[in-house]
XYZ file of C-alpha atoms in Angstrom:
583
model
C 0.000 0.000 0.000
C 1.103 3.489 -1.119
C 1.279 6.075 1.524
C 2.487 9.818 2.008
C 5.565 9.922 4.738
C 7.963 12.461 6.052
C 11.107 12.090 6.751
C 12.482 12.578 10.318
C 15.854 11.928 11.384
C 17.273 11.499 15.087
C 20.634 12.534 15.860
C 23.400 10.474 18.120
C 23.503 11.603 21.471
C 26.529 12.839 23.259
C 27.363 9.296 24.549
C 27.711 8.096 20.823
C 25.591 5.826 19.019
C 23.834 6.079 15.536
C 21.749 7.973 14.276
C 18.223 6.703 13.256
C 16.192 7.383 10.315
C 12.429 7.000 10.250
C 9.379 7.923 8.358
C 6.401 8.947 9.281
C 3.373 8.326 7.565
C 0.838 10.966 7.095
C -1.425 9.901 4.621
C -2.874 6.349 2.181
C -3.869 6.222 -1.012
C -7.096 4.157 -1.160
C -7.963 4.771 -4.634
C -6.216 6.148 -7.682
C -7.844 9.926 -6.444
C -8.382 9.220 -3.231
C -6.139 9.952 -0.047
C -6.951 9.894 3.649
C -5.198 10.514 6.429
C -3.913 8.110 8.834
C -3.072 8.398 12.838
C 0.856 9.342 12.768
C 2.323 6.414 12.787
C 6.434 5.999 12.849
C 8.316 3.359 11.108
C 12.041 3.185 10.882
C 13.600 2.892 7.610
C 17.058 3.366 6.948
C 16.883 3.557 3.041
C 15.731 7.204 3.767
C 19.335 8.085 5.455
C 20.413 9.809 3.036
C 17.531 11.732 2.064
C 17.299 15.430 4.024
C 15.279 15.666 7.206
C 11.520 16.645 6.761
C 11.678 15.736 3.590
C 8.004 14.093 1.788
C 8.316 11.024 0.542
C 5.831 8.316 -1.195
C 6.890 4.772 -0.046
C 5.069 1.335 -0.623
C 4.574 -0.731 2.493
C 4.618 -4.905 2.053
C 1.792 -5.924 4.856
C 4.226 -6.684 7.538
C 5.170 -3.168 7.482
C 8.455 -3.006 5.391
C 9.197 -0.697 2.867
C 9.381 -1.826 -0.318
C 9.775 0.878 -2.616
C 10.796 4.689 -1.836
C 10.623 7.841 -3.861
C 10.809 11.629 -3.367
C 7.013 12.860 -3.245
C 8.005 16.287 -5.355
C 6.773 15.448 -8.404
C 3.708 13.070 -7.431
C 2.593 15.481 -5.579
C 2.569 17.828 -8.536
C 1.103 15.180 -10.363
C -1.744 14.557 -7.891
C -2.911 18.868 -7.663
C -2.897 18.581 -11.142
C -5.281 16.105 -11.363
C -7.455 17.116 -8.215
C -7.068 21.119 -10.361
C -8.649 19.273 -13.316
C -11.572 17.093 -10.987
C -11.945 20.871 -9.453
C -12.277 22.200 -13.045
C -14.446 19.104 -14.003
C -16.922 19.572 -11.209
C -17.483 23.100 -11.757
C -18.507 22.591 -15.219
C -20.763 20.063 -14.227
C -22.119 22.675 -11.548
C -22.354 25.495 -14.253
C -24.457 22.688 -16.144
C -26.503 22.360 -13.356
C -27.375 25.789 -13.195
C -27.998 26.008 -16.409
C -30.295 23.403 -16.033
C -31.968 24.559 -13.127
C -32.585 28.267 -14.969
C -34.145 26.865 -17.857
C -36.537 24.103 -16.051
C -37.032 27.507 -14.107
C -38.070 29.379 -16.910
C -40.365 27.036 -18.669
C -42.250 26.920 -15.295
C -42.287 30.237 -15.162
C -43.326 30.159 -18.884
C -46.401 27.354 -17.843
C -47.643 29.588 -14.982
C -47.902 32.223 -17.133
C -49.763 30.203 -19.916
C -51.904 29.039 -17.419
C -53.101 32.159 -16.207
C -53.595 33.486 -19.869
C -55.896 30.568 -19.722
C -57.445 31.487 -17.047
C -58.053 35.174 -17.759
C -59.443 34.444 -21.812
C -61.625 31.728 -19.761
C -63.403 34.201 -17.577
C -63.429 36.426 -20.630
C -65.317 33.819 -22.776
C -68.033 33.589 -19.579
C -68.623 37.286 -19.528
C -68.759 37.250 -23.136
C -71.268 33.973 -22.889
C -72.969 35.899 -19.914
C -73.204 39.547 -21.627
C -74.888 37.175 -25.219
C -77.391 35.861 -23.034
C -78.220 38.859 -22.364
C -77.932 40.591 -25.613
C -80.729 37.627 -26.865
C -82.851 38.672 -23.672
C -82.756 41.784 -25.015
C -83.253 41.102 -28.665
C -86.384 39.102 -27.634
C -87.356 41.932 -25.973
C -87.216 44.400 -28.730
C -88.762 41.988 -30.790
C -91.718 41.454 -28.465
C -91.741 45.398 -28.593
C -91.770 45.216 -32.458
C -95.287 42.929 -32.244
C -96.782 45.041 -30.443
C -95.894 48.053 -32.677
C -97.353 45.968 -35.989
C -100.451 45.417 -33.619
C -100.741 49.154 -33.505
C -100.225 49.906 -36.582
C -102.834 47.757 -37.623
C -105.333 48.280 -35.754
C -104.582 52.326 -36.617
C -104.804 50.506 -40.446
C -108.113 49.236 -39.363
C -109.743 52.416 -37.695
C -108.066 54.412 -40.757
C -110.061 51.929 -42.763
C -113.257 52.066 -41.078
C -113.109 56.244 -40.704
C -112.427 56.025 -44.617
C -115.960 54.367 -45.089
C -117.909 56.146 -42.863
C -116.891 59.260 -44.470
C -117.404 57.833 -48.033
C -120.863 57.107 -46.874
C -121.004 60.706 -45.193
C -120.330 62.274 -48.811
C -123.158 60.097 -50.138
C -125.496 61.469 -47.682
C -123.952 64.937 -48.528
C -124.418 64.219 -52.227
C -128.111 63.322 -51.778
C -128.704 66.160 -49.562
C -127.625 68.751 -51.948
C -129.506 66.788 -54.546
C -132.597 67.521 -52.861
C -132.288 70.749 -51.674
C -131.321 71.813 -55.106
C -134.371 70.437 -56.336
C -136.260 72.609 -53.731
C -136.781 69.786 -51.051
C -136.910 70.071 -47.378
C -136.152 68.067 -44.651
C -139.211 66.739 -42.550
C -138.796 66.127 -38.383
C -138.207 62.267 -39.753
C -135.707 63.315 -41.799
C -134.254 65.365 -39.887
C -133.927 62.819 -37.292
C -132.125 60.518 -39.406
C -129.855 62.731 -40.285
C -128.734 63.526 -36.894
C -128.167 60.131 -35.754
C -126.228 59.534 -38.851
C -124.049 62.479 -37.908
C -124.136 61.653 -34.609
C -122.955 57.649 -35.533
C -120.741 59.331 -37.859
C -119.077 61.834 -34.883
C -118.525 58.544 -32.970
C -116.793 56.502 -35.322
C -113.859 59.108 -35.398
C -111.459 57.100 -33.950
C -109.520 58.740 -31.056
C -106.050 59.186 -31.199
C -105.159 60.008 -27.504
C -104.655 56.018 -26.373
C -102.677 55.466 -29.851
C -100.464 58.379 -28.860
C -99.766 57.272 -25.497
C -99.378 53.675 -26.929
C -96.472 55.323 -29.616
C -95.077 57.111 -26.713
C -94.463 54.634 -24.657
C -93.163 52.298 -27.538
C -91.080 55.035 -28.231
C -89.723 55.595 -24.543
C -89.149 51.588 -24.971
C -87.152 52.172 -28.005
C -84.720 54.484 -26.433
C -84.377 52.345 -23.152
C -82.890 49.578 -25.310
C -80.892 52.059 -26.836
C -79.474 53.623 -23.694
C -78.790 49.690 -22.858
C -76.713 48.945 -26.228
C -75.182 52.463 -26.290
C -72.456 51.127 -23.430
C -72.540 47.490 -25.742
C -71.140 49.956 -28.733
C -68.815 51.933 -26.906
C -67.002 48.846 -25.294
C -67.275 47.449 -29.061
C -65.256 50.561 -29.759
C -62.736 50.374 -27.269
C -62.226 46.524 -28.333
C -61.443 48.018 -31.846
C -58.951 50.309 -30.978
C -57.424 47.638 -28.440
C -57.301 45.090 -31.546
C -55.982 48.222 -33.920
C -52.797 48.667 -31.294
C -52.749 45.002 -31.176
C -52.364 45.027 -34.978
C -49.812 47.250 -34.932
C -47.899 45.465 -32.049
C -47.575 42.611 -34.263
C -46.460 44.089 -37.152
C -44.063 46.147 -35.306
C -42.535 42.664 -33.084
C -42.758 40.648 -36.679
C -40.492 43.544 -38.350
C -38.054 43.270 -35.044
C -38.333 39.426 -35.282
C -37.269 39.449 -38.830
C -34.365 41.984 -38.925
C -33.043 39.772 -35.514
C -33.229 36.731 -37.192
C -31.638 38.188 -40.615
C -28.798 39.445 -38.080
C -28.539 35.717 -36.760
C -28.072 34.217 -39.620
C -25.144 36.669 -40.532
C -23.734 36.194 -37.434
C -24.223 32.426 -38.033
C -22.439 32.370 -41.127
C -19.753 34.868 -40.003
C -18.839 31.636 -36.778
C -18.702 29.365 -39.770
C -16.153 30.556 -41.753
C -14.477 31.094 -38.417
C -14.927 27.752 -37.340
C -13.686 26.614 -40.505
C -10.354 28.842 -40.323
C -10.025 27.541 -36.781
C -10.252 24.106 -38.132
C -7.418 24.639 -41.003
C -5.244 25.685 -38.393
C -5.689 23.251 -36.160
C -4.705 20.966 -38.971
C -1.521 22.942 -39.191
C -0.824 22.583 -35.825
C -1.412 18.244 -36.176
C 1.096 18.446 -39.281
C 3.728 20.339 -37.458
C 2.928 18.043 -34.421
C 3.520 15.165 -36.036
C 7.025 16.733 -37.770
C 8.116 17.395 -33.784
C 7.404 14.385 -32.994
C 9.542 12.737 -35.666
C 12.166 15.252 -35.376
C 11.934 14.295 -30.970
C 12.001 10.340 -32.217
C 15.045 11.522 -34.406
C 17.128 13.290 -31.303
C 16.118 10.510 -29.018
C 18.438 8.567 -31.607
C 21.082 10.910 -32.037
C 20.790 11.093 -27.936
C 21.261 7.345 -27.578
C 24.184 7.556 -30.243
C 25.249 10.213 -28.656
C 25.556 8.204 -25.079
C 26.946 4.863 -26.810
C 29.801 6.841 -28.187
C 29.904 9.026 -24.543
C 30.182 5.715 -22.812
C 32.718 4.746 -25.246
C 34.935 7.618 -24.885
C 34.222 7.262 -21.545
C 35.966 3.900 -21.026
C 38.222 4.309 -23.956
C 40.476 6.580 -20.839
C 40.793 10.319 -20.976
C 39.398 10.909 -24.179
C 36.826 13.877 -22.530
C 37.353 16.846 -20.469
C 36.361 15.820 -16.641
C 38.259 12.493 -16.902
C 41.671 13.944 -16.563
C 43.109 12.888 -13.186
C 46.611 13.961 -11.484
C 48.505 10.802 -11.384
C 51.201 12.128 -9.619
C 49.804 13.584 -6.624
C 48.099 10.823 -6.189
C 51.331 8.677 -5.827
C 52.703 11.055 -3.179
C 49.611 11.526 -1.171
C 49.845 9.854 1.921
C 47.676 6.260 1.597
C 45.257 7.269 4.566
C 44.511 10.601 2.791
C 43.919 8.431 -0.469
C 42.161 6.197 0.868
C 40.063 8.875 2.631
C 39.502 10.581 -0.745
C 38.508 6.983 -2.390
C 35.765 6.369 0.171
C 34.282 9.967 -0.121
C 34.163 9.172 -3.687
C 32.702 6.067 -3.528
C 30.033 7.842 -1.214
C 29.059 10.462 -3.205
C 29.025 7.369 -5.917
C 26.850 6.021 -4.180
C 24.691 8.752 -3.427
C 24.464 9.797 -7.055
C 23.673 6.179 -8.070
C 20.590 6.009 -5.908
C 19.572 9.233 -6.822
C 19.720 8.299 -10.809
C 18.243 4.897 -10.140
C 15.024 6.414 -8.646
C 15.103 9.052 -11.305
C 15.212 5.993 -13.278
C 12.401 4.255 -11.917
C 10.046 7.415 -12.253
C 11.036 7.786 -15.722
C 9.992 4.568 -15.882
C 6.784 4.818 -14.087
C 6.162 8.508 -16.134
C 6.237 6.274 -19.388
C 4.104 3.198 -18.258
C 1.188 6.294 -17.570
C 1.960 8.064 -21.084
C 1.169 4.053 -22.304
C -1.999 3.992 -20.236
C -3.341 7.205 -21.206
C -2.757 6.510 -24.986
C -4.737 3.576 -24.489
C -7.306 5.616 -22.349
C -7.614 8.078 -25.265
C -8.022 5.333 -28.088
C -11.308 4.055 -26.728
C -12.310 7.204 -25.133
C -15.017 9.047 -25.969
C -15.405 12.502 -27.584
C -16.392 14.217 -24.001
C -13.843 13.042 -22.206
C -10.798 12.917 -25.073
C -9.796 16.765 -24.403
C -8.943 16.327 -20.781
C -7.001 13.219 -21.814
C -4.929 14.784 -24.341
C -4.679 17.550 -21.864
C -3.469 15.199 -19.047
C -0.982 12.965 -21.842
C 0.519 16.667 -22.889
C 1.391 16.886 -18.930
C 2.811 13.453 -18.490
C 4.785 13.758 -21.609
C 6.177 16.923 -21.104
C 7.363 16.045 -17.534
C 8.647 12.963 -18.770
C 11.201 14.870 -21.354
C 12.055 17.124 -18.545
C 12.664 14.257 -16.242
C 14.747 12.609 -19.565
C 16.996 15.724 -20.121
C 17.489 15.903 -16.413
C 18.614 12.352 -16.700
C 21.247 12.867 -19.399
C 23.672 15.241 -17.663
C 23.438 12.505 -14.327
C 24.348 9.455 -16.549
C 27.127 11.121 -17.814
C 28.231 12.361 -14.816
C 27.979 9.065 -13.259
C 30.015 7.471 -15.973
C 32.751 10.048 -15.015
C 32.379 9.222 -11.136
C 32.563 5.859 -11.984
C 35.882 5.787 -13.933
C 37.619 8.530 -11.495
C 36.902 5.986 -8.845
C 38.271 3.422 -10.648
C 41.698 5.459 -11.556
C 42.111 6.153 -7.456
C 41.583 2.635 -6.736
C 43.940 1.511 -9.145
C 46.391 4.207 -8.001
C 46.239 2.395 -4.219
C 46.373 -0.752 -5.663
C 49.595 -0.149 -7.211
C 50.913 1.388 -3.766
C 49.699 -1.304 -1.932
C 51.205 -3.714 -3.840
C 48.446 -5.244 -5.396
C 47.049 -6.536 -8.679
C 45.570 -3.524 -10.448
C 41.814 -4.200 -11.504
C 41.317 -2.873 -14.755
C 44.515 -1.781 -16.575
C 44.038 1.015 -18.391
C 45.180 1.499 -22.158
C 48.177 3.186 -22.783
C 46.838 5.263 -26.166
C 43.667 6.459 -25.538
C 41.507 7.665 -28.382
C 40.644 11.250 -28.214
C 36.425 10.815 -28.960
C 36.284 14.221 -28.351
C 35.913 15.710 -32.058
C 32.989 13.259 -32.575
C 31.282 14.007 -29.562
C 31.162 17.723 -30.092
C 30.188 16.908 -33.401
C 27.168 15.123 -32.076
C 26.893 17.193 -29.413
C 26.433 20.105 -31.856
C 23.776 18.240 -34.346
C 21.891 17.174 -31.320
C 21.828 20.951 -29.963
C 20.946 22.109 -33.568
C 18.280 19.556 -33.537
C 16.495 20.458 -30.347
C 16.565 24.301 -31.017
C 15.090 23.543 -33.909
C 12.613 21.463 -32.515
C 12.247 24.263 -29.644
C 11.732 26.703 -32.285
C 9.146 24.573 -33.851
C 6.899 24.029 -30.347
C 7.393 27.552 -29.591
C 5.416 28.308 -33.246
C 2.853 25.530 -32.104
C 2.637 27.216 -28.471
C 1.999 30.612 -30.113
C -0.696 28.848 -33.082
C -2.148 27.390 -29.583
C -2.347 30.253 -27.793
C -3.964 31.794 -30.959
C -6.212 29.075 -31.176
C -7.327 29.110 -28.283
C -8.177 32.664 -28.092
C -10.298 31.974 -31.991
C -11.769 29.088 -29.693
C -12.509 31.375 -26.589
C -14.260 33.920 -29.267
C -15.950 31.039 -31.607
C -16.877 29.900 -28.172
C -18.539 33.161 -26.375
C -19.948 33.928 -29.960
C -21.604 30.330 -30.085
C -22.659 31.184 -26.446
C -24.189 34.559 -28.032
C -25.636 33.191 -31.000
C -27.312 30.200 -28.498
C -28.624 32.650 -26.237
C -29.504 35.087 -29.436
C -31.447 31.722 -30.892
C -33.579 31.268 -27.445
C -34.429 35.246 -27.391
C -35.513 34.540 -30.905
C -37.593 31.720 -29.825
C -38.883 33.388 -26.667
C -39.699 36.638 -29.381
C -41.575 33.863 -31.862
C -43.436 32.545 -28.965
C -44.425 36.223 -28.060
C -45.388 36.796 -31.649
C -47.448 34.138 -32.005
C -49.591 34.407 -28.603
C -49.353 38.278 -29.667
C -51.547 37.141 -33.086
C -53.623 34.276 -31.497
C -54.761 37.353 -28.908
C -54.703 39.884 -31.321
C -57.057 37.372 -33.735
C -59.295 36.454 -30.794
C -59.634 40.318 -29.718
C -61.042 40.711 -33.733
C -63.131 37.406 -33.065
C -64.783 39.121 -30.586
C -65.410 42.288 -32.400
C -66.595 40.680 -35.251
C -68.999 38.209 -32.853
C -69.931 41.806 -30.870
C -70.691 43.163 -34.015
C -72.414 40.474 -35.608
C -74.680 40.020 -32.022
C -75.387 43.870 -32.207
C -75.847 45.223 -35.257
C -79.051 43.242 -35.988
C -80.555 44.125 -32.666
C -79.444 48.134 -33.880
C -81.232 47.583 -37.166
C -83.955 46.355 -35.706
C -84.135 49.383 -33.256
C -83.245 51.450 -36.154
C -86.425 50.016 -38.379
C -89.078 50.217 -34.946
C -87.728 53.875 -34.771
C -88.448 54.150 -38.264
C -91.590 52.951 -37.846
C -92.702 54.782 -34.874
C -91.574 57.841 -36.728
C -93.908 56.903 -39.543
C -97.146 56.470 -37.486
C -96.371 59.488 -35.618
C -96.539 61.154 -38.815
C -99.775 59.441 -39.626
C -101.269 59.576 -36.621
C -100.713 63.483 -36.844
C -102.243 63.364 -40.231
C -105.417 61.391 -38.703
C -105.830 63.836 -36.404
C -105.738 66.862 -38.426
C -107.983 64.597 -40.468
C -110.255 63.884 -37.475
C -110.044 67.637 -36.813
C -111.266 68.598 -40.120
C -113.755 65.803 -39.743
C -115.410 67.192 -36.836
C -115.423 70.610 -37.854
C -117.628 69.497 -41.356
C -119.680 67.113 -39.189
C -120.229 70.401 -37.090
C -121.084 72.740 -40.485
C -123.200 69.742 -41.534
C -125.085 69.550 -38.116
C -125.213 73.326 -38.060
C -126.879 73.840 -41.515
C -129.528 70.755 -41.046
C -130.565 72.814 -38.155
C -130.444 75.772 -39.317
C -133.393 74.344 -42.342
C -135.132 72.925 -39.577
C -135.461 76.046 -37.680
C -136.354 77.919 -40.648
C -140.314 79.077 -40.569
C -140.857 79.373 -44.509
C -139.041 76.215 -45.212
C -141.227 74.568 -42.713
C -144.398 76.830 -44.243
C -143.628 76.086 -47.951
């Protein structure tokens, strides 16, 4: 099991003894991204001796407690922020999702609510409009009750006009006979006479009076205007319904105009994140061709680099055929052997150090490229949501790994040289001592020197130029990415543009559906009034009309009377006369 340690190293005391090393553990790894901590817990291990004190560590415990394997927990621990950064990064996206989410599930209920109280208000609407016909038809039945009765009047004023006709045709017969006589010298006897007053008198009867008709027209009349005082406020909210439906009109014309220019401007703006997207995509094209030219150019350095140590190596053993390897043969032989031997141990301590230093380099090198192997094969089956975080997290790995590599180069090299120094001072004591030497060294060494700094130049020509190369790809990245940042706030603009549009469509079309129900009911209020109007209109008419002719009656009646009365007045007057009577 992996845990998190720290170094802690106790000192010899002042009556001698060693000093001990020991670690002590801080935290476990239970999962690949998960740590906890654990109660502090000491264990002594010595392989940590020659690390420094409070130093972090990662070392792998075998379950009786040993260490197994131990590393410096620098660049793990980079590793492991970097990966709880991109988690971090991870979850807030998924928040901001969630939000997003949240705001738009808000919205449509917002948007139902609102619906259903548009609902609600046209449904009370369509009751008072359901409530105010029934009462329009109680009121058209009414007027048309009041338009029988009317037609009765008028024809029973027909009928008396009728009857009033014949009695004075038969009046104007009498007259006709009465003249006859008296022009043929005639008089009236008391029998006569008589008859002729009860004709007159029958005749002065059948006048028909006028006074009840009047009233009767009057109050038909009065009737008339009451249900025109009641549709009077009927027209004037008919009115105000026009004018409402007018504005309405003109509200939709005016939100279709801004809905069209919006949506012309969309679709420009649409277009314009096209061509962008496409120029984004060329260059990202660009940046996979020179890419894949680094990477062969890297895959051709890592060969010069390996050529380049074979030959190091080489000129390394071949004896002092590089600067570093020369060594001062002569002092050595008169320094005193403690002093050389002295110097030989400190050497073969730093040796030592160095070589467990490089071996755990080694080893994380190691471990750096079996996770670059695991994350290609990660990113082959992944999918497209989560492949840009993995190529994100393989450019980490492999970057650290060629910084760990380079880092690596300079401490092989310098290890070869330890190595062979170490040998030259042991073979220099050797030979003091008396003793076999170990590895003889050549007396003409080849100087490797002009091909090393030959290869030592290509290889620096080659990674400048590949420098040079990464630093254009950095800079097309950085560009990129600030295209991307644009494309993406402009997609974000054109997304929320696109749901303003919708939310303005939806407007416009419950802005006509209202607008053609407000003209629905005007029509339907016009079509319910106008023939209870005309109708009002005609019984006005018609009132008017047998006013006019009831006026005419009367005058007629008037006139009437007043011959009746000459008629009467001359009958007597022959009656009353002495010689008439005589003769």
């Amino acid at each position: 099991m992996l845990y998190l340690a720290e170094v802690q190293k106790q000192k010899a005391g002042l009556l001698g003894g060693s000093s001990k090393t020991e670690l002590k553990l801080l935290a476990c790894q239970r999962t690949d991204q998960n740590w906890s901590p654990v109660s502090e817990d000491i264990i002594a291990a010595e392989e940590a001796s020659k690390l420094n004190d409070g130093a972090l560590v990662l070392v792998e415990l075998t379950p009786n407690r040993q260490v197994q394997r131990l590393q410096e927990a620098g660049r793990p621990l980079v590793n492991i922020l970097q990966n709880f950064s991109r988690q971090v990064e991870k979850h807030k996206l998924k928040e901001d999702e969630i939000d997003q989410w949240k705001e738009s599930l808000t919205f449509q209920a917002q948007e139902l609510n609102r619906r259903e109280m548009d609902m609600e208000v046209r449904l009370e609407q369509l009751q008072n409009m359901e409530e105010e016909f029934q009462r329009l038809e109680a009121q058209q039945q009414e007027v048309e009750t009041n338009r029988q009765q009317i037609e009765q009047l008028q024809a029973e004023i027909e009928q008396n006009r009728q009857e009033l006709a014949g009695a004075w045709e038969h009046l104007r017969g009498e007259q006709r006979r009465l003249e006859e006589r008296l022009q043929e010298g005639g008089v009236l006897d008391q029998e006569q006479s008589r008859k002729m007053s009860e004709l007159l008198d029958r005749l002065s009867n059948r006048i028909a009076p006028t006074e009840q008709v009047r009233e009767h027209l009057h109050w038909a009349g009065e009737l008339v205007e009451k249900q025109q005082a009641i549709l009077n406020p009927h027209w004037e909210k008919l009115q105000q319904q026009k004018t409402l439906a007018t504005q309405q009109q003109q509200e939709v014309e005016q939100l279709a105009q801004t809905y069209s220019d919006c949506q012309t401007a969309w679709q420009e703006a649409q277009k314009t994140l096209e061509q962008q997207t496409t120029q984004l995509q060329v260059n990202m094209a660009a940046i996979a061709c020179k890419e894949e030219y680094i990477h062969l150019a890297k895959a051709q350095l890592h060969f010069q680099e390996e050529l380049y140590q074979q030959i190091y190596s080489l000129a390394v053993s071949a004896g002092d055929g590089l600067p570093g390897q020369k060594v001062d043969v002569q002092a050595l032989e008169n320094m005193p052997i403690g002093e050389l031997q002295k110097l030989i141990q400190d050497l073969l301590d730093k040796l030592e150090i160095d070589s467990s230093f490089v071996q755990d380099q080694e080893q994380e090198l190691k471990y750096k490229q079996e996770t670059i192997e695991k994350l290609q094969q990660k990113i082959n089956h992944a999918s497209d949501k989560d492949l840009v975080n993995l190529q994100m997290e393989l450019a980490d790995e492999q970057d650290l790994y060629r910084m760990l590599n380079e880092t690596l180069v300079g401490q092989r090299r310098n290890l070869l040289i330890q190595q062979k120094l170490v040998k030259r001072h042991q073979n220099v004591l050797l030979r003091r001592q008396g003793q076999a030497v170990l590895h003889a060294e050549e007396e003409n060494s080849i100087d490797f020197s002009p091909i090393v700094s030959q290869l030592e130049n290509q290889r620096q020509h080659q990674y400048q130029a590949i420098q040079k190369l990464e630093r254009e790809v950095e800079q097309m990245r950085a560009a990129i990415e600030i295209d991307q940042g644009m494309i993406d706030n402009q997609t974000h603009n054109l997304r929320e543009q696109k749901q303003e549009l919708k939310t303005m469509e939806e407007n416009l079309l419950s802005l006509r559906i209202a607008n053609a129900e407000c003209w629905g009911r005007v029509n339907l209020y016009q079509e319910a009034l106008q023939p209870i109007q005309d109708c009002l209109d005609g019984l006005r008419g018609k009132l008017q009309s047998m006013k006019e002719s009831l006026a005419q009656i009367q005058e007629t009646s008037d006139y009437q009377l007043q011959t009746i009365s000459e008629i009467r007045h001359t009958i007597h007057s022959f009656i009353t006369q002495p010689e008439l009577l005589a003769s």
